[in-house]
Short mmCIF file of C-alpha atoms in Angstrom, two decimals:
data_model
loop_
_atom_site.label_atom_id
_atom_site.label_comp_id
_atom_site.label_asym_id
_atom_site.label_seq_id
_atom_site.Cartn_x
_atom_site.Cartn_y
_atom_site.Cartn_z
CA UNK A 1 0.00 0.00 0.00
CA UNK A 2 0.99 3.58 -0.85
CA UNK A 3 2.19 6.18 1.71
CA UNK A 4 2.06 8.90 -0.78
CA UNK A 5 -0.71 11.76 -0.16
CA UNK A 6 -3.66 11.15 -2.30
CA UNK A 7 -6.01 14.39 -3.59
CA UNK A 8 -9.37 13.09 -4.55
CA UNK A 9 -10.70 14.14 -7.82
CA UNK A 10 -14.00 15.56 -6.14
CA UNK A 11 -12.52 17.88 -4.03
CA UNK A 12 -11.55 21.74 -4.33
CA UNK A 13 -8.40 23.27 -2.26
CA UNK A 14 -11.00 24.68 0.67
CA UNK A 15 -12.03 20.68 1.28
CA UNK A 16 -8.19 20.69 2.44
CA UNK A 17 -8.54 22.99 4.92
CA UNK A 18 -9.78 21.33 8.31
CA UNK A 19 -12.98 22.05 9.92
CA UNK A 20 -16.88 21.96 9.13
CA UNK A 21 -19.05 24.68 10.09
CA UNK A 22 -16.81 27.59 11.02
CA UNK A 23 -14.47 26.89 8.21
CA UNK A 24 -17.18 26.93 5.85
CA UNK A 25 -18.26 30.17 7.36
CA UNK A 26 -14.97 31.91 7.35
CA UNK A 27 -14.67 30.67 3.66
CA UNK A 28 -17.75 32.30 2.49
CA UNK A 29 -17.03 35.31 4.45
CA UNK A 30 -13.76 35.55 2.90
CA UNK A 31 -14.75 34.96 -0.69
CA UNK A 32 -16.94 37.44 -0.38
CA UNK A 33 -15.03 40.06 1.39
CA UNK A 34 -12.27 39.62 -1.31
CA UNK A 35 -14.77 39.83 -4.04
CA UNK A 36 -15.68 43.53 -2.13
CA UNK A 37 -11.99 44.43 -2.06
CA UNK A 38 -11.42 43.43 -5.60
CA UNK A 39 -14.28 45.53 -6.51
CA UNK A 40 -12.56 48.56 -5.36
CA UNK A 41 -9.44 47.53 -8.24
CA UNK A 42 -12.33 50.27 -10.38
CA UNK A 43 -10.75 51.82 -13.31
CA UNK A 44 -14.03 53.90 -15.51
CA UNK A 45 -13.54 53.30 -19.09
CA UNK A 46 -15.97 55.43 -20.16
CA UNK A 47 -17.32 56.74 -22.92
CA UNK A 48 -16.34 53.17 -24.00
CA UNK A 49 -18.38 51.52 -21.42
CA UNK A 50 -20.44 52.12 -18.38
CA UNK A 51 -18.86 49.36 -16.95
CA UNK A 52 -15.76 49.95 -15.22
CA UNK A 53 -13.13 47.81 -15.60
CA UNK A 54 -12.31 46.19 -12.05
CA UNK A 55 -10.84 43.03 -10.39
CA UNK A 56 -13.89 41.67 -9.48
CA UNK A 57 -14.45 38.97 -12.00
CA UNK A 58 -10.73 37.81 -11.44
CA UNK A 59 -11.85 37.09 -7.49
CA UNK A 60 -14.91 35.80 -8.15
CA UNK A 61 -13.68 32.99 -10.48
CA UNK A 62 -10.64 32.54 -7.76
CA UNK A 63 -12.64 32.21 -5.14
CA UNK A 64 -15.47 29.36 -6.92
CA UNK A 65 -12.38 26.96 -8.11
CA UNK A 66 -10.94 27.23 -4.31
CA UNK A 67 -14.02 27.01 -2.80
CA UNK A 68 -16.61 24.82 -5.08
CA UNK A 69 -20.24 25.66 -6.23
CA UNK A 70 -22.23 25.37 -3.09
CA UNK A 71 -19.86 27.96 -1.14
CA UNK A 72 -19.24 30.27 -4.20
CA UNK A 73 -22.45 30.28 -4.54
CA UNK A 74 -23.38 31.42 -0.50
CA UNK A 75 -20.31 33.66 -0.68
CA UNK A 76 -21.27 35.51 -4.14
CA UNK A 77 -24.99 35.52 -2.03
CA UNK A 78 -22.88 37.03 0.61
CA UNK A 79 -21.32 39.86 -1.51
CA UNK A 80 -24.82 40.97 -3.29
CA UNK A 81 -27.14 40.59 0.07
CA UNK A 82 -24.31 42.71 1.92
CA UNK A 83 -24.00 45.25 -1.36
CA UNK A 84 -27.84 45.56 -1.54
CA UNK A 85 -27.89 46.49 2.45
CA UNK A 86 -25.71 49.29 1.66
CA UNK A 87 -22.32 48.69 2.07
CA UNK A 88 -20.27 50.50 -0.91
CA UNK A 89 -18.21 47.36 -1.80
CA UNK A 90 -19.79 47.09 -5.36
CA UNK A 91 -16.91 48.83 -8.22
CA UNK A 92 -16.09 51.73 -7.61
CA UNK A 93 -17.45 52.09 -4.08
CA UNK A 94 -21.39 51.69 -4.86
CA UNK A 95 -24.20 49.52 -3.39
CA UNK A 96 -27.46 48.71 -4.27
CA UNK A 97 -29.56 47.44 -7.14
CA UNK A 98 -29.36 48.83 -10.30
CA UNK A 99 -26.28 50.64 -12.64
CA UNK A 100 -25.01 49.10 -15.81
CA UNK A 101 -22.99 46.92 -13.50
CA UNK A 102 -25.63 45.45 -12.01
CA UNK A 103 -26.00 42.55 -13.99
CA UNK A 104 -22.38 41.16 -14.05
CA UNK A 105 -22.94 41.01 -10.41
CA UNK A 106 -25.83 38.59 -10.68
CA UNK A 107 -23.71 36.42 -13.05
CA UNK A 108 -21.19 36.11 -10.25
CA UNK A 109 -24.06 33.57 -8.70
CA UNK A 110 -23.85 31.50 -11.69
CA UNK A 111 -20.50 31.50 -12.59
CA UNK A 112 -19.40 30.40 -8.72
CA UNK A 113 -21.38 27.52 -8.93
CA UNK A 114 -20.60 26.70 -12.19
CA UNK A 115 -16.55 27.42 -12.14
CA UNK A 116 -16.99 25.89 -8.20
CA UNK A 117 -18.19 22.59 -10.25
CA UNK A 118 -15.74 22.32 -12.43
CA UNK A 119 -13.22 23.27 -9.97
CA UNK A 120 -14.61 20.08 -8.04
CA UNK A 121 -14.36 17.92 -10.99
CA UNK A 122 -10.75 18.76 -11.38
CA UNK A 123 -11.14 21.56 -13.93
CA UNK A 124 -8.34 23.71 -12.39
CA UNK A 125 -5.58 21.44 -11.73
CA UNK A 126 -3.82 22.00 -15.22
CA UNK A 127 -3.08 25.12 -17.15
CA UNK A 128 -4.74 23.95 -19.91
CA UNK A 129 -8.25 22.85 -17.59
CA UNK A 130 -8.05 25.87 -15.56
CA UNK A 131 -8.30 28.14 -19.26
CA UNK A 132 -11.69 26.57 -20.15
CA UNK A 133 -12.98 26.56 -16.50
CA UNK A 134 -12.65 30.35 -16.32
CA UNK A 135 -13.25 31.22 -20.15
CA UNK A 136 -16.66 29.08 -19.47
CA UNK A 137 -17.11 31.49 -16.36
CA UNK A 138 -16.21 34.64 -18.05
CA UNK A 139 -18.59 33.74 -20.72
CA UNK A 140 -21.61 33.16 -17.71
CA UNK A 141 -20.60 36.64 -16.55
CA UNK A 142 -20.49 38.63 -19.64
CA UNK A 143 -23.81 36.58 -20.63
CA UNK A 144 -25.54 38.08 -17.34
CA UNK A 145 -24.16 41.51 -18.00
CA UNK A 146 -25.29 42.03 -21.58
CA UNK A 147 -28.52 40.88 -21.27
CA UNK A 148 -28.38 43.46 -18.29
CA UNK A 149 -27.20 46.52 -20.35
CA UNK A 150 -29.98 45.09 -22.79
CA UNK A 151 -32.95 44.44 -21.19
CA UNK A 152 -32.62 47.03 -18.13
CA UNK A 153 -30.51 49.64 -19.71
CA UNK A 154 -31.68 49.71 -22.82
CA UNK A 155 -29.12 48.91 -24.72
CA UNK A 156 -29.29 47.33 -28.39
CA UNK A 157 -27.80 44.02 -28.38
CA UNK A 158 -24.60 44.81 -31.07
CA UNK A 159 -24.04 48.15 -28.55
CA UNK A 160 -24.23 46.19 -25.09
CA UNK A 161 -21.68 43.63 -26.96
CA UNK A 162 -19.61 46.45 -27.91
CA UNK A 163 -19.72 48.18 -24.04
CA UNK A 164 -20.22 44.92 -22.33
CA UNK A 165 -17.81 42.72 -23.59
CA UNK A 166 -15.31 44.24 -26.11
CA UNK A 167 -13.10 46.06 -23.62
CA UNK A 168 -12.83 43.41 -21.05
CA UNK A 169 -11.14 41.17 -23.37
CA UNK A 170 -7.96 41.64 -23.02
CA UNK A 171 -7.98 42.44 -19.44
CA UNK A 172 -9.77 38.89 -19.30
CA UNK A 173 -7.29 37.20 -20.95
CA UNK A 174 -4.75 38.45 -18.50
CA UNK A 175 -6.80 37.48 -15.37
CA UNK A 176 -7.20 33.91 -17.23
CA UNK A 177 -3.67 33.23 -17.87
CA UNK A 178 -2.75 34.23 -14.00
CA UNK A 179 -5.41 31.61 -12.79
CA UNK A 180 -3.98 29.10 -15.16
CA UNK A 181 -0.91 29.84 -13.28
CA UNK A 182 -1.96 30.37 -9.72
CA UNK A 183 -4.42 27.47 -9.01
CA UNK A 184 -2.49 23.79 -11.08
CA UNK A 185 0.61 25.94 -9.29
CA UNK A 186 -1.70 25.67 -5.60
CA UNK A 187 -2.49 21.84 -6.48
CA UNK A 188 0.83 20.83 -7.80
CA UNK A 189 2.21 22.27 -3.88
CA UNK A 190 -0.42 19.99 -2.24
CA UNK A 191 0.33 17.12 -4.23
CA UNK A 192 4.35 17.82 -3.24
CA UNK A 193 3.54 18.13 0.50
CA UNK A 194 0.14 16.48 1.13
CA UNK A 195 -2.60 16.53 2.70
#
């Protein structure tokens, strides 16, 4: 029999952490809170967009692989029940329903539990997995926040494309390639050390 640390497939790297209850708590707590911080990364692109370009989307998808879809999902809950209440930790230091921005934040619900599934079914233990995990979340987000900027905002659907996706790309592409590097790099130190 083997002595060497074994990492089941169905797990994400906050099943490594000890606990139950509390840690789950703490984990939600803390996805959510660094989903608030990353919200403040706000940099207004306008006239391009309404949307400001921020490092929200980056945390979210972070914190769904680490965590999995059920607590994503509570701790993307979390972060809109807590911006709704009033606290300014939506981008650029706003709260509350509504703004073009609005709907990118409900994707973050979808996208945690989807990106958290994946996550769970080994999706972000290689470069090459992690990619389509958070290009598949991206596309979740940016599919919430254009039909947003259509159907509340009134945008046209070529024009929300335009604002809604178009100058997130690149910025996108950048937060994709760090995740393909920061989570397999995560698993490949737990398979080295174990669990």
């Amino acid at each position: 029999m083997s002595t060497s640390p074994v990492v089941l497939r169905r797990q994400v790297l906050a099943d490594l952490i000890p606990g139950s209850v509390a840690r789950n708590a703490l984990l939600v707590a803390g996805g959510a809170a660094l989903t608030g911080l990353a919200a403040q990364l706000s940099v207004p692109i306008e006239p391009l967009s309404p949307v400001p370009v921020t490092g929200q989307t980056f945390a979210v998808l972070l914190v769904a692989a680490a965590l999995g879809p059920w607590r994503a999902l509570a701790s993307m809950a979390l972060y809109l029940a807590v911006g709704m209440a009033g606290v300014p930790w939506f981008a650029g230091g706003t709260s509350g329903a509504g703004g073009a921005s609005f709907g990118y934040i409900l994707g973050y619900l979808a996208a945690g539990l989807l990106v958290g599934e994946l996550a769970r079914r080994a999706g972000d233990r290689t470069p090459l997995r992690t990619v389509g995990t958070m290009l598949l979340g991206n596309a979740v987000i940016y599919a919430f926040g254009v039909s947003w900027l259509v159907g509340i905002v009134g945008m046209t659907v070529p024009a929300a494309l335009v604002a809604g996706v178009l100058p997130f790309l690149i910025g996108d592409a950048i937060k994709v390639a760090l995740a393909a590097g920061v989570l397999p790099g995560a698993w490949a130190l737990v398979r080295r050390f174990g669990k």
